[in-house]
C-alpha positions as a printed NumPy array, in Angstrom:
array([[  0.044,  -0.053,  -0.108],
       [  1.444,   3.344,  -0.981],
       [  1.074,   6.42 ,   1.259],
       [  1.995,  10.047,   0.679],
       [  3.223,  12.119,   3.65 ],
       [  2.963,  15.711,   4.14 ],
       [  5.829,  17.736,   2.96 ],
       [  8.703,  17.337,   5.21 ],
       [  7.741,  14.131,   6.842],
       [  9.457,  11.086,   6.275],
       [  7.171,   8.833,   8.279],
       [  3.726,   9.776,   8.766],
       [  2.832,   7.404,  11.231],
       [  2.381,   9.087,  14.602],
       [  3.665,  12.393,  13.269],
       [  2.576,  15.42 ,  15.225],
       [  2.292,  19.096,  14.475],
       [  0.896,  21.934,  16.436],
       [ -0.723,  25.228,  15.461],
       [ -0.092,  27.166,  18.53 ],
       [ -2.15 ,  30.288,  17.148],
       [ -5.385,  28.33 ,  17.444],
       [ -4.424,  25.627,  20.081],
       [ -4.723,  22.787,  17.797],
       [ -2.276,  19.706,  17.899],
       [ -2.351,  17.026,  15.27 ],
       [ -1.305,  13.593,  15.394],
       [ -1.217,  11.584,  12.181],
       [ -2.153,   7.978,  12.577],
       [ -2.216,   6.897,   9.022],
       [ -1.053,   8.926,   5.983],
       [ -3.63 ,   9.97 ,   3.208],
       [ -2.914,  10.037,  -0.335],
       [ -2.448,  12.493,  -3.127],
       [ -1.81 ,  16.219,  -2.667],
       [ -3.826,  18.711,  -0.47 ],
       [ -7.482,  18.989,  -1.77 ],
       [ -8.668,  22.399,  -2.683],
       [-11.079,  23.294,  -0.171],
       [-13.153,  26.053,  -1.945],
       [-16.452,  27.236,  -0.657],
       [-19.182,  24.439,  -0.864],
       [-16.476,  21.817,  -1.053],
       [-17.846,  18.691,   0.682],
       [-15.852,  16.856,   3.141],
       [-17.085,  13.416,   4.131],
       [-15.605,  11.74 ,   7.26 ],
       [-16.059,   9.7  ,  10.313],
       [-15.033,  11.281,  13.621],
       [-15.012,  10.343,  17.32 ],
       [-15.268,  13.113,  19.974],
       [-13.551,  12.218,  23.169],
       [-13.156,  14.197,  26.503],
       [ -9.692,  13.62 ,  28.02 ],
       [ -9.412,  11.451,  31.314],
       [ -9.363,  13.148,  34.43 ],
       [ -6.839,  13.022,  37.14 ],
       [ -8.678,  10.166,  38.926],
       [ -9.28 ,   7.785,  35.752],
       [ -7.096,   6.751,  32.827],
       [-10.376,   6.041,  30.747],
       [-11.411,   8.625,  28.088],
       [-14.951,   9.435,  27.454],
       [-16.389,   9.288,  24.152],
       [-18.88 ,  11.938,  23.657],
       [-19.784,  11.437,  19.959],
       [-18.828,   8.732,  17.447],
       [-20.106,   9.032,  13.895],
       [-19.683,   5.105,  13.373],
       [-22.161,   4.382,  16.309],
       [-24.66 ,   7.103,  15.622],
       [-26.416,   5.34 ,  12.835],
       [-26.498,   8.179,  10.352],
       [-23.194,   7.182,   8.192],
       [-20.243,   9.394,   7.864],
       [-20.496,  13.22 ,   8.704],
       [-20.604,  15.696,   5.811],
       [-19.241,  19.187,   6.164],
       [-19.726,  21.989,   3.468],
       [-16.714,  24.225,   3.609],
       [-17.185,  28.014,   3.845],
       [-20.649,  27.697,   5.107],
       [-20.128,  29.005,   8.61 ],
       [-20.505,  25.778,  10.486],
       [-21.271,  26.42 ,  14.201],
       [-18.033,  24.581,  15.18 ],
       [-15.261,  26.392,  12.839],
       [-12.489,  24.134,  14.272],
       [-14.091,  21.261,  12.156],
       [-13.487,  22.988,   8.94 ],
       [ -9.959,  24.077,   9.953],
       [ -8.78 ,  20.559,  10.966],
       [-10.475,  19.011,   7.873],
       [ -8.476,  21.178,   5.71 ],
       [ -5.103,  20.21 ,   6.966],
       [ -6.002,  16.632,   6.058],
       [ -5.322,  14.34 ,   2.893],
       [ -7.845,  11.797,   1.245],
       [ -7.912,   8.622,   3.223],
       [ -5.869,  10.326,   6.25 ],
       [ -6.609,   9.301,   9.817],
       [ -5.449,  11.942,  12.442],
       [ -6.096,  12.64 ,  16.   ],
       [ -6.584,  16.333,  16.929],
       [ -6.452,  17.701,  20.459],
       [ -7.794,  21.258,  21.14 ],
       [ -9.64 ,  23.247,  23.997],
       [-13.137,  24.231,  24.378]])
């Protein structure tokens, strides 16, 4: 299986990057393929997601708040440039390649 990494990365598995200006940390689990897609207005991004609350100091377990695979309505669809109520979704999706699996960490 061929994988294309982001420019400057020699091994995508577990690669990390941080955008301190917005407080987002990205951990690439599996590389995507191809170049960065053009996310013009009304571009549809279709993806699965899982929203997790971090563990607290008393527990090592994370709490899953939302999971598109268990909600029963298929993958999530996001239309770029449509002022989605959670702007962070559009920002993080635009950093990804087709087929990429990443874990993002960000605050409220």
